[in-house]
Coordinates of C-alpha atoms in Angstrom, one line a residue:
X19 CA -19.8 47.2 5.7
X20 CA -20.7 49.2 2.6
X21 CA -22.6 52.3 3.7
X22 CA -25.3 53.8 1.6
X23 CA -24.8 57.2 0.1
X24 CA -27.2 60.0 0.9
X25 CA -29.6 61.0 -1.8
X26 CA -30.5 64.3 0.0
X27 CA -29.0 67.5 -1.5
X28 CA -28.2 69.6 1.5
X29 CA -26.8 72.4 -0.5
X30 CA -25.8 75.7 1.0
X31 CA -28.5 77.5 -0.9
X32 CA -31.1 75.1 0.4
X33 CA -29.9 75.5 3.9
X34 CA -30.1 79.3 3.7
X35 CA -33.7 79.3 2.3
X36 CA -35.2 76.3 4.2
X37 CA -36.7 78.3 7.0
X38 CA -38.6 81.0 5.2
X39 CA -42.1 79.6 5.6
X40 CA -41.7 78.8 9.2
X41 CA -40.0 82.1 10.0
X42 CA -43.1 83.9 8.6
X43 CA -45.4 81.8 10.7
X44 CA -43.4 82.3 13.9
X45 CA -43.1 86.0 13.3
X46 CA -46.9 86.2 12.9
X47 CA -47.3 84.4 16.2
X48 CA -45.2 87.1 17.9
X49 CA -42.3 84.7 18.6
X50 CA -38.6 85.4 18.0
X51 CA -37.2 84.3 14.7
X52 CA -33.6 83.6 13.7
X53 CA -32.6 85.6 10.6
X54 CA -32.2 83.2 7.7
X55 CA -32.3 85.4 4.7
X56 CA -29.2 86.7 2.8
X57 CA -27.7 89.2 5.2
X58 CA -26.3 92.6 4.3
X59 CA -22.8 91.8 5.6
X60 CA -21.0 95.1 5.5
X61 CA -17.8 94.5 7.6
X62 CA -19.3 91.5 9.3
X63 CA -18.1 88.0 8.5
X64 CA -20.7 85.3 7.8
X65 CA -20.0 82.1 9.7
X66 CA -21.5 78.7 9.4
X67 CA -22.1 76.6 12.5
X68 CA -23.7 73.2 13.1
X69 CA -27.4 73.5 13.6
X70 CA -27.3 70.5 16.0
X71 CA -24.1 70.8 18.1
X72 CA -22.0 67.7 17.7
X73 CA -22.2 66.9 21.5
X74 CA -26.0 66.8 21.2
X75 CA -26.3 64.3 18.3
X76 CA -27.7 61.1 19.6
X77 CA -29.5 57.9 18.7
X78 CA -32.1 55.8 20.5
X79 CA -31.0 52.2 20.5
X80 CA -34.4 51.1 19.4
X81 CA -33.2 51.9 15.9
X82 CA -30.5 49.3 16.1
X83 CA -32.3 46.9 18.5
X84 CA -31.7 44.0 16.2
X85 CA -27.9 44.4 16.7
X86 CA -28.1 45.1 20.4
X87 CA -30.1 41.9 20.8
X88 CA -28.1 39.7 18.4
X89 CA -26.1 36.7 19.4
X90 CA -22.5 36.5 18.2
X91 CA -22.7 35.6 14.5
X92 CA -20.5 35.5 11.4
X93 CA -22.0 38.5 9.6
X94 CA -19.3 40.9 10.6
X95 CA -21.9 43.3 11.8
X96 CA -21.5 44.6 15.4
X97 CA -23.7 42.9 18.1
X98 CA -24.3 43.6 21.8
X99 CA -23.7 46.8 23.7
X100 CA -19.9 46.8 23.5
X101 CA -19.5 46.4 19.8
X102 CA -22.6 48.4 18.7
X103 CA -21.8 51.4 21.0
X104 CA -18.2 51.3 19.8
X105 CA -19.3 51.5 16.2
X106 CA -21.8 54.3 16.9
X107 CA -19.0 56.3 18.5
X108 CA -16.8 55.8 15.5
X109 CA -19.6 57.1 13.3
X110 CA -19.7 60.2 15.4
X111 CA -22.7 59.9 17.7
X112 CA -22.0 61.4 21.1
X113 CA -25.3 60.6 23.0
X114 CA -27.3 57.4 23.5
X115 CA -31.0 57.1 24.4
X116 CA -31.7 53.6 25.8
X117 CA -34.7 51.4 24.9
X118 CA -33.9 48.6 27.4
X119 CA -30.8 47.4 29.1
X120 CA -30.5 43.8 27.9
X121 CA -28.4 42.0 25.3
X122 CA -28.1 38.4 24.3
X123 CA -27.0 36.4 27.3
X124 CA -24.6 34.2 25.2
X125 CA -22.2 37.3 24.9
X126 CA -21.2 37.2 28.6
X127 CA -22.8 34.0 29.7
X128 CA -25.3 36.1 31.7
X129 CA -27.1 39.4 31.4
X130 CA -25.0 42.6 31.2
X131 CA -25.3 45.0 34.2
X132 CA -25.9 48.8 34.1
X133 CA -22.5 49.3 35.6
X134 CA -20.9 47.4 32.7
X135 CA -23.0 49.4 30.2
X136 CA -21.8 52.6 31.9
X137 CA -18.1 51.5 31.4
X138 CA -18.8 50.9 27.7
X139 CA -20.2 54.4 27.4
X140 CA -17.3 56.0 29.2
X141 CA -14.7 54.0 27.2
X142 CA -16.2 55.3 24.0
X143 CA -16.8 58.9 25.1
X144 CA -20.6 58.5 25.0
X145 CA -23.2 60.0 27.2
X146 CA -26.6 58.5 28.1
X147 CA -29.1 61.3 27.5
X148 CA -32.3 59.4 28.2
X149 CA -34.3 56.2 28.2
X150 CA -37.6 54.8 27.2
X151 CA -38.7 52.8 30.2
X152 CA -41.8 52.2 32.3
X153 CA -42.9 55.2 34.3
X154 CA -44.7 53.6 37.2
X155 CA -44.8 54.9 40.8
X156 CA -44.1 51.4 42.2
X157 CA -40.8 51.1 40.3
X158 CA -39.8 54.7 39.7
X159 CA -37.1 54.9 42.3
X160 CA -35.5 51.7 40.8
X161 CA -35.5 53.3 37.4
X162 CA -34.0 56.5 38.8
X163 CA -31.2 54.3 40.3
X164 CA -30.4 52.9 36.9
X165 CA -30.6 56.3 35.3
X166 CA -28.0 57.6 37.8
X167 CA -25.8 54.6 37.2
X168 CA -25.7 55.4 33.5
X169 CA -25.2 59.1 34.1
X170 CA -28.6 60.2 32.6
X171 CA -30.0 63.7 33.0
X172 CA -33.4 62.6 31.5
X173 CA -35.7 59.7 32.1
X174 CA -38.8 59.0 30.1
X175 CA -41.1 56.6 28.3
X176 CA -42.1 55.8 24.7
X177 CA -45.8 55.8 25.8
X178 CA -48.3 58.5 26.3
X179 CA -49.2 59.4 30.0
X180 CA -52.6 58.0 29.2
X181 CA -54.2 56.6 26.1
X182 CA -57.6 58.1 27.0
X183 CA -59.5 60.7 25.1
X184 CA -61.1 62.1 28.3
X185 CA -60.0 65.1 30.3
X186 CA -60.4 63.4 33.7
X187 CA -57.9 60.7 32.8
X188 CA -55.3 63.3 31.7
X189 CA -56.0 65.2 35.0
X190 CA -55.2 62.0 36.9
X191 CA -52.0 61.4 34.8
X192 CA -50.9 65.0 35.4
X193 CA -51.1 64.4 39.2
X194 CA -48.9 61.3 38.9
X195 CA -46.4 62.9 36.6
X196 CA -46.1 66.0 38.7
X197 CA -45.2 63.9 41.7
X198 CA -42.8 61.6 39.8
X199 CA -41.2 64.6 38.1
X200 CA -40.6 66.2 41.5
X201 CA -38.9 63.0 42.7
X202 CA -36.7 63.0 39.6
X203 CA -35.8 66.6 40.0
X204 CA -34.6 65.9 43.5
X205 CA -32.0 63.6 41.9
X206 CA -31.0 66.0 39.2
X207 CA -33.0 64.3 36.4
X208 CA -35.8 65.5 34.1
X209 CA -38.8 63.3 33.6
X210 CA -40.2 63.3 30.0
X211 CA -42.8 61.7 27.8
X212 CA -42.6 60.9 24.1
X213 CA -45.5 61.3 21.7
X214 CA -47.1 59.4 19.0
X215 CA -49.6 61.0 16.7
X216 CA -52.6 60.1 18.8
X217 CA -51.3 62.4 21.6
X218 CA -52.0 65.3 19.4
X219 CA -55.6 64.3 18.6
X220 CA -58.5 66.1 20.2
X221 CA -59.9 65.6 23.7
X222 CA -63.5 64.5 24.0
X223 CA -64.5 67.1 26.5
X224 CA -67.8 68.5 25.3
X225 CA -71.5 67.4 25.1
X226 CA -73.7 65.6 24.4
X227 CA -72.8 62.7 26.7
X228 CA -73.0 59.0 25.8
X229 CA -74.8 56.3 27.7
X230 CA -71.9 56.1 30.2
X231 CA -72.0 59.9 30.8
X232 CA -68.8 60.5 28.7
X233 CA -68.4 63.5 26.4
X234 CA -68.7 62.7 22.7
X235 CA -67.5 66.0 21.2
X236 CA -64.6 68.3 21.6
X237 CA -63.7 71.9 22.6
X238 CA -60.8 71.7 20.1
X239 CA -58.1 71.2 22.7
X240 CA -55.5 68.5 21.9
X241 CA -54.7 65.8 24.4
X242 CA -51.0 66.5 25.0
X243 CA -51.4 70.3 24.8
X244 CA -53.9 70.0 27.7
X245 CA -51.3 68.0 29.5
X246 CA -48.7 70.8 28.9
X247 CA -51.0 73.1 30.9
X248 CA -51.8 70.6 33.7
X249 CA -48.2 69.7 34.5
X250 CA -45.6 71.7 36.3
X251 CA -42.9 73.0 33.9
X252 CA -40.4 72.5 36.7
X253 CA -41.1 68.8 36.8
X254 CA -42.5 67.5 33.5
X255 CA -40.8 67.7 30.1
X256 CA -41.4 66.4 26.6
X257 CA -39.6 64.6 23.8
X258 CA -41.3 65.4 20.5
X259 CA -41.1 62.7 17.9
X260 CA -40.9 64.9 14.9
X261 CA -42.1 62.2 12.5
X262 CA -45.2 61.4 14.6
X263 CA -45.9 65.1 15.0
X264 CA -46.0 65.4 11.2
X265 CA -48.3 62.4 11.1
X266 CA -50.6 64.2 13.6
X267 CA -50.6 67.2 11.2
X268 CA -51.7 64.9 8.4
X269 CA -54.3 62.9 10.4
X270 CA -55.8 65.1 13.1
X271 CA -57.2 68.1 11.4
X272 CA -60.8 68.3 12.4
X273 CA -63.1 67.9 15.4
X274 CA -66.8 68.1 16.1
X275 CA -67.7 70.8 18.5
X276 CA -70.5 70.8 21.1
X277 CA -73.0 72.1 18.5
X278 CA -72.2 69.3 16.2
X279 CA -70.2 71.5 13.8
X280 CA -67.1 70.1 12.2
X281 CA -64.2 72.5 12.8
X282 CA -60.7 72.5 11.1
X283 CA -57.6 73.1 13.2
X284 CA -54.2 72.3 11.7
X285 CA -51.5 71.1 14.1
X286 CA -48.1 72.8 13.7
X287 CA -45.1 70.9 15.3
X288 CA -42.8 73.9 15.1
X289 CA -45.2 76.3 16.8
X290 CA -46.0 73.7 19.4
X291 CA -42.3 73.6 20.4
X292 CA -41.5 77.3 19.8
X293 CA -44.1 78.5 22.4
X294 CA -42.5 76.4 25.1
X295 CA -39.1 75.4 23.8
X296 CA -37.4 74.7 27.1
X297 CA -40.0 72.0 27.9
X298 CA -38.5 70.0 25.0
X299 CA -35.0 69.0 25.9
X300 CA -35.1 65.9 23.7
X301 CA -36.4 65.1 20.2
X302 CA -36.7 62.1 18.0
X303 CA -35.2 63.1 14.7
X304 CA -37.2 60.6 12.6
X305 CA -37.8 61.2 8.9
X306 CA -40.4 60.1 6.4
X307 CA -41.4 60.3 2.8
X308 CA -44.8 61.8 2.1
X309 CA -47.3 59.1 1.2
X310 CA -50.8 60.5 1.3
X311 CA -52.3 57.2 0.2
X312 CA -51.0 55.7 3.4
X313 CA -53.0 55.9 6.7
X314 CA -50.2 57.9 8.4
X315 CA -49.4 60.1 5.4
X316 CA -45.7 59.2 5.6
X317 CA -43.3 56.2 5.3
X318 CA -40.3 56.2 7.6
X319 CA -36.8 56.7 6.0
X320 CA -33.3 57.4 7.3
X321 CA -32.8 60.9 8.5
X322 CA -32.3 63.4 5.6
X323 CA -33.7 61.0 3.0
X324 CA -37.4 61.9 3.5
X325 CA -39.6 65.0 3.2
X326 CA -39.5 66.4 6.7
X327 CA -37.6 69.7 6.9
X328 CA -35.3 69.3 9.9
X329 CA -33.3 72.3 8.9
X330 CA -36.5 74.5 9.2
X331 CA -37.6 72.7 12.4
X332 CA -34.4 73.0 14.4
X333 CA -33.5 76.4 13.2
X334 CA -36.8 78.1 14.0
X335 CA -37.3 76.5 17.5
X336 CA -33.9 78.0 18.6
X337 CA -32.0 77.0 21.8
X338 CA -29.7 74.8 19.8
X339 CA -27.4 74.1 22.7
X340 CA -30.3 73.0 24.9
X341 CA -31.9 70.5 22.5
X342 CA -30.7 66.9 22.0
X343 CA -31.6 65.2 18.7
X344 CA -31.9 61.4 18.8
X345 CA -32.1 59.6 15.5
X346 CA -34.8 57.0 15.3
X347 CA -36.2 54.8 12.6
X348 CA -38.6 52.1 13.7
X349 CA -38.1 50.2 10.4
X350 CA -34.3 50.3 10.3
X351 CA -33.6 46.6 11.1
X352 CA -33.2 44.6 7.9
X353 CA -33.7 41.1 9.3
X354 CA -31.7 38.1 8.3
X355 CA -31.6 39.2 4.7
X356 CA -29.8 42.4 5.6
X357 CA -28.3 42.3 9.1
X358 CA -26.2 45.4 8.6
X359 CA -29.1 47.7 7.4
X360 CA -29.8 49.3 10.8
X361 CA -26.2 50.2 11.4
X362 CA -25.8 51.5 7.9
X363 CA -28.9 53.7 8.3
X364 CA -27.4 54.9 11.6
X365 CA -24.3 56.0 9.8
X366 CA -26.2 57.7 6.9
X367 CA -28.5 59.5 9.3
X368 CA -25.6 60.8 11.3
X369 CA -24.0 62.2 8.2
X370 CA -27.2 64.0 7.2
X371 CA -27.7 65.3 10.8
X372 CA -24.2 66.7 10.7
X373 CA -24.9 68.5 7.4
X374 CA -27.6 70.6 9.0
X375 CA -25.9 74.0 9.5
X376 CA -26.9 77.6 10.4
X377 CA -25.5 80.8 9.1
X378 CA -24.8 83.7 11.4

């Protein structure tokens, strides 16, 4: 397969200066800031280290779902878990986040089992760092069994705990998640939820009420930030999708308070994580080109090919060894016209993830 070349210029000068704006914001918030300016070295030696440690570089298989689900074909592109995971390991990925456990039944004449997937992981030196599955009390123990079989330390979902705009529904969701998180912790696993932009929109939690007695205005509290406070930090964790967080910054800027006044509040993905960085063990490193004419304000691209500053993001939030970055691009599959596109984008994105470095 011919792999596309990166158009991003991750120059050493760019890497040194990328964090200046966020560093100022973090400092103003009274949070610790890594030093990113040109140092007065004296007798000290300046060293460069990976910003995302190689063992923490991952991919969610949703990005290559077309090749996981593909039947054997003549394209020469890997298909099914065994071939796709082998190729991802060759590229350099060390961690896998799952988005289902099925492949095309024609590969084995039946469905693959979690035990067989675990062997493929082990044979390729890969670690399962999480999954997007259904978080449901009725099936949660079964999902924990699969997570243990695959060696996961995290279990999660690609959906919000609730799609509601109302505080009472988030309260109820917090009760469920606190209990399920406790069950997961008993088995050495962290429960997490993944966000889309709507999770960072504003609660409807202020009057006047509508005909059903529901609030129609907001106090200015964002849905998921309310959930942060209602859930136990020992039991409930988060996976920020960095792309969707930037979409939230673009889309969810204003709310109407109880007096009917329109208020502006700009969402900041970096500050949201930096204030509670240990509650975010996982991230979706998903990039996008700015497109203010589009409803979301961005169009997805391979990692490092868009306008989102991952250097700034990961450097300022700190705790590099704790955080796991999973590349995702919803639009990576190329269909029948370009069956190799998602795997090529995976390789390009890994290269750009590896180019993120920090100077000490």
